[in-house]
Each structure stands twice: as C-alpha cells, then as structure tokens.
Coordinates of C-alpha atoms in Angstrom, one line a residue:
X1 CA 10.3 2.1 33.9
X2 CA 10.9 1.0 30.7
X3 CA 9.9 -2.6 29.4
X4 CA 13.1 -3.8 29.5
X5 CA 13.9 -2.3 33.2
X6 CA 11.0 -4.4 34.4
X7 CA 12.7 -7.5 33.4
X8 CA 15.1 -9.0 35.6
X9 CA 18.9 -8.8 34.5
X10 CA 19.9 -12.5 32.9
X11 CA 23.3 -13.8 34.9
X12 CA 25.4 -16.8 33.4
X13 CA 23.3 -17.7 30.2
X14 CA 24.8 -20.8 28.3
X15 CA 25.6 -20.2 24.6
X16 CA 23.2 -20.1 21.5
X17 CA 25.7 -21.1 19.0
X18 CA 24.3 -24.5 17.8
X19 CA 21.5 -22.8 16.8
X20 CA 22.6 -20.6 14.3
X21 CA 24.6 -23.2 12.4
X22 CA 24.1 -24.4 8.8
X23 CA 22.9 -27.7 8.6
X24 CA 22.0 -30.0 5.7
X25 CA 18.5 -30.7 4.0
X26 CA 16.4 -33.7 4.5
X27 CA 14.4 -33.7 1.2
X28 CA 12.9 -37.5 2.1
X29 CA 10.6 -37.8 4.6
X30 CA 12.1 -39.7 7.6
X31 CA 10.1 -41.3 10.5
X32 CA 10.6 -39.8 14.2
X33 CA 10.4 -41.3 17.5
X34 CA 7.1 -40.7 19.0
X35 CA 7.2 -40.8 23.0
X36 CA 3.7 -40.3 24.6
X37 CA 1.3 -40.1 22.2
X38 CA 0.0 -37.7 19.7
X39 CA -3.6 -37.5 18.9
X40 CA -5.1 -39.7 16.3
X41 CA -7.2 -36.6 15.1
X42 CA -3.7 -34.6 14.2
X43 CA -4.0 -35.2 10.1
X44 CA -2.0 -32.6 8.4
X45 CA 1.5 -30.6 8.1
X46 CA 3.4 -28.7 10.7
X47 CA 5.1 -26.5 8.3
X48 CA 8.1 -23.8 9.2
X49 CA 10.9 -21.7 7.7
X50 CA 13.9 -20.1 9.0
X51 CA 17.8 -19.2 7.7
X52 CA 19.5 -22.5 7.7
X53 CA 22.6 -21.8 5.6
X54 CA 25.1 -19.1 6.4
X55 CA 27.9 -19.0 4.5
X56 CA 29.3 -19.9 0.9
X57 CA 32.7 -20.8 -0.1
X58 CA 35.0 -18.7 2.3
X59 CA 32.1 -15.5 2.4
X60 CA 30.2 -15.6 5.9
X61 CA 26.6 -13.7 6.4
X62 CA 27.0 -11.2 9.3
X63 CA 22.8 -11.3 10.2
X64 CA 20.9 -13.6 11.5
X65 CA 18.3 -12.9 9.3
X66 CA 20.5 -13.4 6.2
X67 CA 20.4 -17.1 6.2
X68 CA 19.2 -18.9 2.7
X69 CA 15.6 -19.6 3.9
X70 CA 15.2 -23.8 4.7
X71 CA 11.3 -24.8 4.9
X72 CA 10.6 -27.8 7.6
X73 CA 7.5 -30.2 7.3
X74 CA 6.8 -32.0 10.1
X75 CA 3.9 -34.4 8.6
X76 CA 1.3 -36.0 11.4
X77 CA -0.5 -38.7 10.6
X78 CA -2.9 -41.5 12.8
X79 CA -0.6 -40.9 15.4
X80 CA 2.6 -40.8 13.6
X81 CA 5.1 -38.4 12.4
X82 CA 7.4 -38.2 9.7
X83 CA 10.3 -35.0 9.0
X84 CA 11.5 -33.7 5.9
X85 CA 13.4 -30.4 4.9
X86 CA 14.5 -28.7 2.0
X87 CA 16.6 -25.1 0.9
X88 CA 13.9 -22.7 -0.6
X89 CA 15.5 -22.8 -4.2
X90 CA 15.4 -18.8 -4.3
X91 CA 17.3 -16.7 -7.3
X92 CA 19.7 -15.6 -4.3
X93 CA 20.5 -19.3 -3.4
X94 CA 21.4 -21.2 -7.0
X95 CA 23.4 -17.5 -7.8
X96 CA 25.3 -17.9 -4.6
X97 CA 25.7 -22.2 -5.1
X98 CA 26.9 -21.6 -8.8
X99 CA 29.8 -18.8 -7.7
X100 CA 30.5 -20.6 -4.4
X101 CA 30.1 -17.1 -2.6
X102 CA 28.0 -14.0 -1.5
X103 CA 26.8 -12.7 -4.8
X104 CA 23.3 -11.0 -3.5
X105 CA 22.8 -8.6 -0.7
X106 CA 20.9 -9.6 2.7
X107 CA 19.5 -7.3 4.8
X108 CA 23.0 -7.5 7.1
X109 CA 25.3 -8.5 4.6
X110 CA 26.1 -6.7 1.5
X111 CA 27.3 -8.7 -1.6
X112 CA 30.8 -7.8 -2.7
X113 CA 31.9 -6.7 -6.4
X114 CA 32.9 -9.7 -8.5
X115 CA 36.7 -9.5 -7.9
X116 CA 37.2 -10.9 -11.7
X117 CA 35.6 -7.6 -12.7
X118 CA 38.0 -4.9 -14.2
X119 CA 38.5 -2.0 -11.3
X120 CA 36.4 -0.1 -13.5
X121 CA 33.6 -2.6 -13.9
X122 CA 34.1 -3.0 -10.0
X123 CA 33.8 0.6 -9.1
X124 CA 30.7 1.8 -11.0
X125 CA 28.8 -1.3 -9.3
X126 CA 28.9 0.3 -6.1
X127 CA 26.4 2.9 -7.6
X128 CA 24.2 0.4 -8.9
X129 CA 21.0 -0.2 -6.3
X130 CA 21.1 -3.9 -5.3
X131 CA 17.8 -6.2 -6.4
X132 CA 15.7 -7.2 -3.6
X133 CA 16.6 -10.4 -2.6
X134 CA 13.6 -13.5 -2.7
X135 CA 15.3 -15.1 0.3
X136 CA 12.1 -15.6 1.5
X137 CA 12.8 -16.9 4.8
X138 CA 10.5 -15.5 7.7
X139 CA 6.8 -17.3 7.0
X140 CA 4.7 -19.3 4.7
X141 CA 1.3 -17.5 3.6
X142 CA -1.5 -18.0 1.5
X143 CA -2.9 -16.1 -1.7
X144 CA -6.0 -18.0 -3.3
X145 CA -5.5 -21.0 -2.1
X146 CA -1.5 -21.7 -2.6
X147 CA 1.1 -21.7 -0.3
X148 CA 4.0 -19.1 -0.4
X149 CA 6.9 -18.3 1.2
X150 CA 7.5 -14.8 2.1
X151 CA 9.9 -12.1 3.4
X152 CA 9.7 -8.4 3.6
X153 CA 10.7 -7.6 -0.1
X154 CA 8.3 -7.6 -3.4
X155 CA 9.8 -11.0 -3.8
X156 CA 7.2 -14.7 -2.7
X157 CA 7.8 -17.6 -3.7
X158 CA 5.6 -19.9 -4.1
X159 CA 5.9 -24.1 -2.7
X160 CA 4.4 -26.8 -2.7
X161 CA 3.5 -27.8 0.8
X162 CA 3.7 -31.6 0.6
X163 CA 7.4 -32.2 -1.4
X164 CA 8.7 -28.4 0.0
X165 CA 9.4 -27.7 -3.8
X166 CA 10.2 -24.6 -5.3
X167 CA 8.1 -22.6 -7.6
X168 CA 8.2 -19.4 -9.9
X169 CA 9.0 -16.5 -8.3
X170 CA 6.4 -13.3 -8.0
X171 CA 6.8 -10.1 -8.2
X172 CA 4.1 -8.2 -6.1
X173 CA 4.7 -4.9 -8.4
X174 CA 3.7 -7.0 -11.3
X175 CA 0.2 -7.0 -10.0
X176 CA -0.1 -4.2 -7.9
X177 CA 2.0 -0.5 -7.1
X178 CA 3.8 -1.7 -3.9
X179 CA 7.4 -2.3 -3.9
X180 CA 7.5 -4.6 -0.9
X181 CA 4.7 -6.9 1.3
X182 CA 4.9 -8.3 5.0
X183 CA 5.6 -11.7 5.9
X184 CA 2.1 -11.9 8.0
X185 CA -1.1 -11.2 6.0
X186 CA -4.4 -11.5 7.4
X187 CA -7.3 -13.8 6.0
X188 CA -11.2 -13.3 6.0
X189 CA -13.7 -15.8 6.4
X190 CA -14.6 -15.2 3.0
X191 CA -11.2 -16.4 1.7
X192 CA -10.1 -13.2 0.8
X193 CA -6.2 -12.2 2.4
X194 CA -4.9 -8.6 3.2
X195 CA -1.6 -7.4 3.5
X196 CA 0.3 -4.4 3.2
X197 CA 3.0 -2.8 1.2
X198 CA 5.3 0.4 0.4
X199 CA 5.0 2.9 -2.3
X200 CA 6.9 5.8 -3.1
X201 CA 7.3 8.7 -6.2
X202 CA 6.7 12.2 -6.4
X203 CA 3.9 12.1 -4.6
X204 CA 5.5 10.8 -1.4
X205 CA 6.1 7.7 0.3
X206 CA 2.8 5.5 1.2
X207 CA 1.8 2.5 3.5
X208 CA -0.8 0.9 1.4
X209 CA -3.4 -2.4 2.1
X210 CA -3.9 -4.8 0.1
X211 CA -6.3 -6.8 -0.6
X212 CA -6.0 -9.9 -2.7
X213 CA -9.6 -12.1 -3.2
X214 CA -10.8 -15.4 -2.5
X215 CA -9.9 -18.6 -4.9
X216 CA -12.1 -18.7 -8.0
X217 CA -13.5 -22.4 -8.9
X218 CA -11.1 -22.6 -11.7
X219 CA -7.8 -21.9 -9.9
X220 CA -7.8 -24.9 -8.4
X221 CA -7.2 -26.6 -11.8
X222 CA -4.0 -24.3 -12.4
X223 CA -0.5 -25.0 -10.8
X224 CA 0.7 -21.3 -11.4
X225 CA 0.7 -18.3 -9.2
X226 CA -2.4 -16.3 -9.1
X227 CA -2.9 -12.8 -7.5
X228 CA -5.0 -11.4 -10.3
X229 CA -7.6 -9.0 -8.6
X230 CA -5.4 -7.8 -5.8
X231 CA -5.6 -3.9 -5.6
X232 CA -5.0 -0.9 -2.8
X233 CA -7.8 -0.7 -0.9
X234 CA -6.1 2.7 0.7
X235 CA -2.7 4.6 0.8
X236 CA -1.8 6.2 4.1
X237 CA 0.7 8.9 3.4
X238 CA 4.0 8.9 5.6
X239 CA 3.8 11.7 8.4
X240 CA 7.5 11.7 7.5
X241 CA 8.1 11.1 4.0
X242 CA 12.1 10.8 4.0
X243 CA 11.5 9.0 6.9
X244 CA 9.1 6.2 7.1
X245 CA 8.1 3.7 9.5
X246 CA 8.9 0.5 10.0
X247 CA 6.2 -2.3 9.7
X248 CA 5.8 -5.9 10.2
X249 CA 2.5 -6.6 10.6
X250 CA -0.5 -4.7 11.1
X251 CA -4.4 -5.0 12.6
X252 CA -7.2 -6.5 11.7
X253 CA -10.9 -6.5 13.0
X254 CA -14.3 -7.3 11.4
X255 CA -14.7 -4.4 10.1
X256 CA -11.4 -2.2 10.5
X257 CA -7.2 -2.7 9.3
X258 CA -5.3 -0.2 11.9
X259 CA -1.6 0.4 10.5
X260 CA 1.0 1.2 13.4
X261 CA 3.5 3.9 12.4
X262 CA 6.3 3.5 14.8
X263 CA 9.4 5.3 15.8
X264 CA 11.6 3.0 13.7
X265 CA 12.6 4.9 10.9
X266 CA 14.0 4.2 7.6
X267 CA 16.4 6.7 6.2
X268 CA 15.6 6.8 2.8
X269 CA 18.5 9.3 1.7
X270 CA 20.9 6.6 4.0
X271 CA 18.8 3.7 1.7
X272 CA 19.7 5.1 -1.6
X273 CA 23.3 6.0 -0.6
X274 CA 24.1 2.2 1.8
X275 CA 25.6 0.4 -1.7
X276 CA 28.0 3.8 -2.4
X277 CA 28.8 3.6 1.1
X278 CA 29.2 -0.1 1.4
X279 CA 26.8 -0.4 4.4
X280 CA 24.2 -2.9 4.5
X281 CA 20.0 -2.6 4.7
X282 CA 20.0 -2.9 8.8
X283 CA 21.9 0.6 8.9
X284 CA 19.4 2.7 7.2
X285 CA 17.2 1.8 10.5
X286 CA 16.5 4.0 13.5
X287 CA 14.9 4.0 17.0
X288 CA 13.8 7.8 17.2
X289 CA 11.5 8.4 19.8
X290 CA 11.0 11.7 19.6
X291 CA 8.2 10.8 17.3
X292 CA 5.0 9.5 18.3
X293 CA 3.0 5.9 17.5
X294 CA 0.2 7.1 15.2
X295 CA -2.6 4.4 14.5
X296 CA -4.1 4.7 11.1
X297 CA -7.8 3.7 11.8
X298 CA -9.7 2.3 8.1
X299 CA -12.9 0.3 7.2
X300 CA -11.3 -2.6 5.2
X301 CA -15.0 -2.9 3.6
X302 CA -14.5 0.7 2.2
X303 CA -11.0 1.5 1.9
X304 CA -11.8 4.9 3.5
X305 CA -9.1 5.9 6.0
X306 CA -10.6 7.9 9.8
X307 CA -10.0 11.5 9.8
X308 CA -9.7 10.9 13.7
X309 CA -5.6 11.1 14.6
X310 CA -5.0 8.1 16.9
X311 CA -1.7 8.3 19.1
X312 CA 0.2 7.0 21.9
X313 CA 3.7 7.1 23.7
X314 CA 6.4 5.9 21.4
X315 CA 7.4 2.3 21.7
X316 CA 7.7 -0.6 19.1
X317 CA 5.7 -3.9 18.2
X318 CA 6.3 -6.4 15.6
X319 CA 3.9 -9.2 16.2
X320 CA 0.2 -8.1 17.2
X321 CA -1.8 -11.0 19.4
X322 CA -5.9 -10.1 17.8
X323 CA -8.2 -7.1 17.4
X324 CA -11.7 -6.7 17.7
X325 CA -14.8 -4.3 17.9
X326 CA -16.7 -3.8 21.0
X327 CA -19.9 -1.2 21.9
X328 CA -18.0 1.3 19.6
X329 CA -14.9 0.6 20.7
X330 CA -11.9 -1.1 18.9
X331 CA -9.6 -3.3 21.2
X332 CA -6.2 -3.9 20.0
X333 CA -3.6 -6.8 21.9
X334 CA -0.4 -6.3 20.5
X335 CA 3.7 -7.1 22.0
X336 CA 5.0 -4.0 22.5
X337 CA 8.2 -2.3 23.8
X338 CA 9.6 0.8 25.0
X339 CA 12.9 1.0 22.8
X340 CA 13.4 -0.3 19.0
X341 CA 17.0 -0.3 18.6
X342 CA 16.8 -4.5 18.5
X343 CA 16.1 -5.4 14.7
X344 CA 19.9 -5.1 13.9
X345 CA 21.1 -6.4 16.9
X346 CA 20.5 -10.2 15.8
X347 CA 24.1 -10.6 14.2
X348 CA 25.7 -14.0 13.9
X349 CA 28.5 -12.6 15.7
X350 CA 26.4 -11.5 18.9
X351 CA 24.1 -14.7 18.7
X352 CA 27.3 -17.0 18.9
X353 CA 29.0 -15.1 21.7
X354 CA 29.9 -17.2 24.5
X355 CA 28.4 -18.6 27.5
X356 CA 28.5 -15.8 30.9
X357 CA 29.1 -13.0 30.9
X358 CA 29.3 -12.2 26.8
X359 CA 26.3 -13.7 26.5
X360 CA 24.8 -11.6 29.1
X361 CA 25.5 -8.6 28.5
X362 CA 23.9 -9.0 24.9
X363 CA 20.6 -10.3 26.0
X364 CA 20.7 -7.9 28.8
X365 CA 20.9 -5.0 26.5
X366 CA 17.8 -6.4 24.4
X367 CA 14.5 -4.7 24.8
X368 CA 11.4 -7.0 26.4
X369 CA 8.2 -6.8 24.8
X370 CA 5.4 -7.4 26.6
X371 CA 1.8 -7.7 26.2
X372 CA -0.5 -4.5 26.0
X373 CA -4.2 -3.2 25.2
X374 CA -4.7 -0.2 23.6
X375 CA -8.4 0.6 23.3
X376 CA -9.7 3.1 20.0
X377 CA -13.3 4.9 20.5
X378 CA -14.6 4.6 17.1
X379 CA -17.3 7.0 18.1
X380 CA -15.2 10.5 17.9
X381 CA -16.7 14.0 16.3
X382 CA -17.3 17.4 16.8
X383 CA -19.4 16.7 20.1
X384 CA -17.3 14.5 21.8
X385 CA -15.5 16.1 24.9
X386 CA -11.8 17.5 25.2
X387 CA -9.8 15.3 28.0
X388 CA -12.6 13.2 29.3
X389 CA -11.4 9.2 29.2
X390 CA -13.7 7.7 26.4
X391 CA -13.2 4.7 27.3
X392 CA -16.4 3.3 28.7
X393 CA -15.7 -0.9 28.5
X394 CA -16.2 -2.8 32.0
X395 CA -12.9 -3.8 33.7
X396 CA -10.7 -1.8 30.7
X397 CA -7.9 0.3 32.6
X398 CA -6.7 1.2 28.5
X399 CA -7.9 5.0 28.3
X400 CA -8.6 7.1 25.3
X401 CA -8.5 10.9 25.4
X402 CA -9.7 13.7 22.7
X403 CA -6.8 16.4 23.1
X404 CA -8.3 18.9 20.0
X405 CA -10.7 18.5 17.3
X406 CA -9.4 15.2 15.2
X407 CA -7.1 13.7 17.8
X408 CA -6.9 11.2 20.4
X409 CA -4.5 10.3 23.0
X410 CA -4.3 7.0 23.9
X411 CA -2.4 4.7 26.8
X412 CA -2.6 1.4 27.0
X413 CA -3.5 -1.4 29.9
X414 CA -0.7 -3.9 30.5
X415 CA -2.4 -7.4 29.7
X416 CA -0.3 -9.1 32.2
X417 CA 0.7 -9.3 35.9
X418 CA 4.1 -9.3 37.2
X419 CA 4.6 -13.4 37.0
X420 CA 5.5 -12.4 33.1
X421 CA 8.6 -10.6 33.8
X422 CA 10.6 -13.8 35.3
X423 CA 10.0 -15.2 32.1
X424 CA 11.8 -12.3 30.3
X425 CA 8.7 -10.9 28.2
X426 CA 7.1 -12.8 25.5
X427 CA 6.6 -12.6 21.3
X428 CA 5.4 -15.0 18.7
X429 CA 1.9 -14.6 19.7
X430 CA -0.4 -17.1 18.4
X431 CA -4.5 -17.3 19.0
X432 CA -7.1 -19.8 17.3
X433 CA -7.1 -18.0 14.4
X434 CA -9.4 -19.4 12.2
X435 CA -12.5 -19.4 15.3
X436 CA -11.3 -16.1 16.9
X437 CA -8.9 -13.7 14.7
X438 CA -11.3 -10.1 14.7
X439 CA -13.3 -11.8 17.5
X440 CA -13.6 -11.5 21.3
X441 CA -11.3 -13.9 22.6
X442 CA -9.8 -15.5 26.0
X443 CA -6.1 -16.8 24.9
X444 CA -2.9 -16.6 23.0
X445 CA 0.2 -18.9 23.0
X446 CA 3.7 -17.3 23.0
X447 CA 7.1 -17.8 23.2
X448 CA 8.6 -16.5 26.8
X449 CA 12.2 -14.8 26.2
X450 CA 14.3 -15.4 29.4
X451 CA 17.1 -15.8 26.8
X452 CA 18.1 -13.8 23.5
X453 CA 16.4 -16.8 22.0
X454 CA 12.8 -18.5 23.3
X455 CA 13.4 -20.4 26.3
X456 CA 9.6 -21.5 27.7
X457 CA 6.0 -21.6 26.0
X458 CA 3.1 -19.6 27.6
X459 CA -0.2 -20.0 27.7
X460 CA -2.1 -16.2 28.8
X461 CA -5.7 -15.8 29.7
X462 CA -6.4 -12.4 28.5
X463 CA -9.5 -11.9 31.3
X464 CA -7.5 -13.2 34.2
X465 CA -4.1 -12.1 33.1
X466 CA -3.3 -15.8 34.9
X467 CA -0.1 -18.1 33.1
X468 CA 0.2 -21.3 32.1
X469 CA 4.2 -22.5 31.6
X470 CA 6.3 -25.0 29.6
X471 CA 9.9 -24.6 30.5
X472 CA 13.1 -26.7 30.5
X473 CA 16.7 -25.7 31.1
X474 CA 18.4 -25.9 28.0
X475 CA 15.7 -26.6 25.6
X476 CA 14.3 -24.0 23.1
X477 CA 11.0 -23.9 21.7
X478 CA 9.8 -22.8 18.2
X479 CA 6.7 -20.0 18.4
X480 CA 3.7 -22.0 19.3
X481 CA 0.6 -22.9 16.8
X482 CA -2.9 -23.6 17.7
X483 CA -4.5 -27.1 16.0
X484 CA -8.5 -27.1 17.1
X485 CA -9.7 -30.3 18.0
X486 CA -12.6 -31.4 15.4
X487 CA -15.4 -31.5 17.3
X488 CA -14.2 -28.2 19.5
X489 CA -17.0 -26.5 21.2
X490 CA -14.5 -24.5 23.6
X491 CA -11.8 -21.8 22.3
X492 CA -8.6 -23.7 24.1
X493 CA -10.2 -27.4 22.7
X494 CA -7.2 -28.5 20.8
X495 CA -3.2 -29.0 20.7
X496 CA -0.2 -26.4 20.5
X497 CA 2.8 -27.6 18.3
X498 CA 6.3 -26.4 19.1
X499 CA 9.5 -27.6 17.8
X500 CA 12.2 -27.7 20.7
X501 CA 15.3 -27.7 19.7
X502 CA 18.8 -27.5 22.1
X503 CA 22.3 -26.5 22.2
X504 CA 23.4 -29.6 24.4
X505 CA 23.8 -32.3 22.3
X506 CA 23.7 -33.1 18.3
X507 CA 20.7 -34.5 16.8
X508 CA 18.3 -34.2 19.5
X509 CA 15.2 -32.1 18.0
X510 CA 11.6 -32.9 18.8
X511 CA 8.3 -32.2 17.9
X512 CA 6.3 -31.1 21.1
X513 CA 2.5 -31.6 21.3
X514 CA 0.7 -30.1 24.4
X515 CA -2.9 -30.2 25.3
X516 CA -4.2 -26.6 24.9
X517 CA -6.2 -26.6 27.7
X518 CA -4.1 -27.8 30.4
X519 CA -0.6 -27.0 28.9
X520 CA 0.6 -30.3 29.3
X521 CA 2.4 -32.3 26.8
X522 CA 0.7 -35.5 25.0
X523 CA 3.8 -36.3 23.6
X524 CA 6.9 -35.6 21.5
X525 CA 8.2 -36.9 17.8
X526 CA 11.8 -37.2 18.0
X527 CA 14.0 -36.7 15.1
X528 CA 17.4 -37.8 14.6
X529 CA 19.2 -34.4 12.6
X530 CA 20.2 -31.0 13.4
X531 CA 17.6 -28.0 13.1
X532 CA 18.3 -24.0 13.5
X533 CA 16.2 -21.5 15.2
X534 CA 13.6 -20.4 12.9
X535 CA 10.9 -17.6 12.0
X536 CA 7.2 -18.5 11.4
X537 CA 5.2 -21.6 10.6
X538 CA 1.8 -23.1 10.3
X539 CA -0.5 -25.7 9.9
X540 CA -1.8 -27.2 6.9
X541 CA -4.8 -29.3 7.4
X542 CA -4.4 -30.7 3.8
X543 CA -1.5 -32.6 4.6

C-alpha cells in the first residue's frame, strides 16, 4: 500500500482560507502577551519567512508558493517577547508595487505582456525566457556569517536579522557555474556551508555541490555579501539529461553529501517552450515512476563521486531528518512518499476551498510522507557478494543488496509504527542540529499533516519509534525548531518554538514554547495581528 493508502481518509475538514490571505507588515517591534512563562535563558530571534502578499492591483497569484516573501522575527528576551515583520524588498516586489500588477513570473503564475505594449511589442515577448524571480520566500540561510533569504532560483538576498531589512541582491552564477541553489544548505563545524545547484550546456545537464567556506576575520568588518571562494566540489551528470530531477535538499554526513535523484522530472523542452505556450514553471514538472531513486554517494572532503550505483523503489522526499556513518555503513532518515504529483497541487484556489467535502477531497488526494531509513554499505567492490543483505547493523530492518558489479538495491525500514498514520504523516523535520546533524542521534520534531496544512507537532524517538503529541482542533503550527538549553548535557535538553496560527478568529497568533523533553508547553507569546502559513525559519542566537 502506498503512503498515502496507509493514512486514514480526512472527513469534514474546516477551511484553510485565512491562512493564505495577504496581510500587512509590522516593521516596529510590538510586545506580545506572554501566558506561562518562557525561559529566561531564551536570548535571541525566532526568525521565519513565508508568501504573505498575493495579489496586486486587480492581478491574483494562482500558487501558493507565489506569494511576495514576508520575513517574521519573533525577538525573546529575559522572558519576554516582542514581534515584528516586514515584505522582503525583492526586484519582483518594488516592480510589481510600482505597476500595481503581476509584472514577474512565479513558479504558478506567469506575468502577463504589458497591455500598453504595441501587439507587436506584446507578441515577440512571449518568446523571450522570463528572469528568475528573487522572491526569495522559502528559508533564511547562512553564507560566512550573514543571513540570507533564499528560494530555489540563482537569486538570495541578503537581510539583516535584527531590522528584517533588505539588502543587495546575489547572483549565485556570479561566483560560481550553477544557475540555481536550494533553500536548505548544510553547515560544518568548521563554518564552512554546502549546497547544491544546476548546470547545464553542451555537455549535459549537472547536479553539482557546493561548497562555500568559513567567515575570514575581516568579513566581519564588511556589510556586503561575500561568497568569494565557493566552488563545485563535484558534478553529478543527469541519468536523464532532458529530464532532470527534482531536488530540494540533499544529505549530509561527516564525511559524505548523498544527492537523491527522484522521479520528479523537469521537462526541459516543456521549460524552454512554458512562456511561448503561456504555461507557468509548475507544468514543466512530472511524477514518472517508471524511473528509479538513484543515490549519488560522494566524500565532501574530496569531491570524488562512488562508482558504486545506489538505488531504490521510486518515491519522493523533500525534507531529509539527519545522516550519519556507522561500522561502514551510511544511515540516511529522510520523509519520503510513494507518489510526487503534490508540488503543483498547492494552488490558492485548492487551499481556499471550502469546509467538507471540497476540502476533503483535496487533502484526501495529497500524498503522506512518512518517515524512512535507507541504509548505504559504503564497503562495496569486486568481492562483495551478489544478493546477500549487506546490511549488518543491530536492530536495522533497512537492507542493502549488490544486484551486479557497481550496483546496489536498497529498501528501506519504516522509522515509525502505526500511531503515525492518525496523525496524517509528518514533514518539516527538525533535529538539534548544531550537537547532532552527521551524528548518531535519538530525535526529530515535525509537523503532523492530518490536514492539507500542519495540524499537531511531533516529537519521534528514532530507537523506540515511540510519539510524543501537541494537538489542538483548529490551531496550526509552524515546523518546529530546536533551542538547546545552555548548560545541555542531554540531546532533547532544551525548547521547541512553533508559531500557531488559526483560521477561527482574527488576530489570535502565538508564539508556542514547549519543553523538549517532555513536549509540554512553558508558555505562549500572544500577538495581536494576522500571520499566513509559512515555509522555513530559524534561530538566531545573536538576537
């Protein structure tokens, strides 16, 4: 049964609406109500981004994901809390504020012709490609040291993570020969941050890492951008090269980066064609699972890519939970499900159907993902035997099988029991990243999806597969981020922030604070405006 199949069918779910709504920025701090209390240790930023604005003038995105990116700060301090907000001052927002309409393309929405334009003018601009858009509204990262916000395109931007201000604009192929980055890089301890990016020519379309390098002592005396000394580390060649995958995060161990090339493919002739044809970005992608998941095994030390073949069933991830090496073996957590035909899905127009049955049949037609180990011998060569499970780790029921010389089969062990499917799947994992990320670890915080949006925070231990739950009726929580307690000596020793927000009632958003350990909440920072369901966020220790 597939992923989905396994989840129980939703029946009278109330309406999202509310939560896809464009609301207004709060550039000035303002204080919240605390109830409870929140921790006197908690000194920093809470910081997130999501679309918050959804139309201009009389034109109306059609995608969720189109949204002009708003970037949240929730600011704790001794105790207290204070909220401010602000539009991400992107090229794509002041063009579209200035005409009062949809002048650049989204990833769901394609950008109209000027109508002032002669029909001639108006015509041939159909056959120009559209700019990427630096609507960079999915996460905020980190290059040397500075914030950014990012998307999917070759466009950051970078901000400055006390005021939320805008900064310049960078262009990833100014620095490097990738045409687009992920919104979720991975850091070292060493300071250094990976990511990866597209290429294509005439040699064929490429999935390459990147590595950008630690802050040097006098960056921090600069307020400009800085990605000098990024390069490729390695270029993975598409198995398909008119049809590659797509990617929104990858892997990352001590020692290894594993890329997932999954069976949602990009239609590259469809890509260069979509403006002629007056389709927008979300068409050019396809759930084809007639093609395998290959995992592209590398050493992130050496750049040099395994000459091992790595595969499993087809099915589709987006968010992986963490990755790490053990007795020659290379455990992988990721959210996974059995059908990719979701990513377009998210239009405004099926987000704001109504309550019952409309409602229902959209999220009932969504795919679940749900948590999964694969398990990657790292130990495979000439010697090693044909269809024999590899996998030799205690308790593992992930197996591992050589097939010919080169290649390994792979399924993987569900990382759950049952109890998960009430709770309709989960995504948004979230670990203590800075102590654990390409370490053995025992948890990860998610968001459980018993609606088309989050509706319940969970709390998994990975050895016991056992559940811990936050879940109110009506109430819809942001994805969950780890804070460790200063003097932590124990993985869960510290507080996950979530910001809940409802449908019910206007102005009722808060700030939740639960104790890691026990998944109870310590208290809540109630603020008095409006905020939409957003993407990514993190904390910022500096305040």
């Amino acid at each position: 049964m597939s992923s989905r199949q396994r989840c129980p069918q939703a029946n009278g779910l109330e309406r999202l609406a509310p939560l896809v709504h464009s609301v207004e920025e709060t550039p000035d701090p303002i204080p919240t109500t605390i109830k409870g209390t929140i921790p006197t240790w908690i000194n920093g930023s809470f910081l997130r981004n999501g679309p918050g604005k959804f139309e201009f003038g009389k034109d109306r995105y059609t995608h969720w994901f189109d949204g002009m990116a708003m970037m949240h700060r929730f600011h704790i301090c001794e105790g207290n809390v204070t909220y401010s907000s602000r539009f991400l001052r992107s090229d794509s927002y002041v063009q579209n504020s200035e005409k009062n309409r949809i002048v650049v393309s989204e990833f769901g929405t394609l950008a109209m012709p000027d109508p002032c334009k002669n029909i001639f003018a108006r015509f041939f601009s159909r056959f120009q490609i559209p700019k990427a858009t630096d609507n960079a509204s999915v996460n905020f990262v980190k290059y040397k040291g500075d914030y950014y916000v990012s998307t999917e395109t070759n466009y950051m931007r970078r901000v400055d993570p006390q005021s939320l201000e805008t900064k310049e604009k960078v262009d990833w192929s100014q620095y490097i020969a990738v045409n687009s980055a992920t919104a979720h890089p991975h850091y070292d301890r060493e300071g250094a941050t990976y990511n990866m990016g597209n290429s294509y020519g005439k040699g064929g379309f490429f999935y390459n890492i990147i590595r950008v390098p630690p802050p040097e002592d006098k960056a921090a005396t600069e307020d400009s951008a800085d990605l000098t000394g990024a390069k490729v580390i390695c270029s993975i060649r598409a198995a398909e090269p008119r049809k590659p995958s797509y990617y929104h995060s990858f892997v990352m161990s001590e020692n290894y980066i594993v890329f997932i090339e999954q069976p949602i493919k990009l239609d590259l002739l469809k890509f260069m064609l979509y403006r002629i044809q007056g389709k927008s970005f979300h068409k050019v992608m396809t759930w084809e699972p007639q093609y395998q998941t290959n995992f592209h095994l590398v050493n992130r030390h050496t750049g040099k890519e395994s000459e091992v073949k790595y595969q499993a069933a087809p099915m589709f991830t987006l968010h992986q939970i963490n990755a790490y090496e053990d007795n020659g073996f290379l455990v992988m957590d990721m959210c996974c499900g059995d059908d990719g035909e979701v990513i377009g899905d998210f239009t405004l127009e099926n987000l704001r159907r109504d309550s019952g049955e409309e409602m229902d049949k959209f999220y009932n037609s969504l795919c679940r993902n749900l948590p999964r180990r694969y398990v990657l011998p790292l130990t495979v060569d000439e010697q090693t035997p044909l269809d024999q499970n590899l996998v030799t780790l205690n308790n593992s029921k992930a197996t591992a099988k050589k097939t010919k010389p080169g290649e390994v089969y792979m399924t993987h062990e569900e990382l759950h029991d049952d109890e998960l499917l009430q709770y309709g799947g989960l995504e948004f994992p979230q670990i203590n990243y800075d102590r654990y990320n390409g370490r053995p670890y025992r948890y990860f915080y998610s968001c459980g999806f018993g609606h088309v949006f989050s509706d319940s925070l969970l709390k998994m231990d990975v050895h016991t597969k056992e559940l811990k739950v936050w879940r109110y009726p009506g109430l819809y929580p942001s994805e969950p981020v780890f804070v460790a307690s200063p003097k932590a000596t124990e993985e869960d020793d510290g507080v996950v922030l979530s910001v809940i927000i409802t449908p019910r009632e206007e102005k009722s958003t808060f700030l939740l604070v639960l104790d890691a350990k026990t998944f109870t909440e310590l208290g809540r920072a109630e603020v008095p405006v409006n905020i939409p369901y957003g993407t990514h966020g993190v904390f910022n220790e500096m305040g």
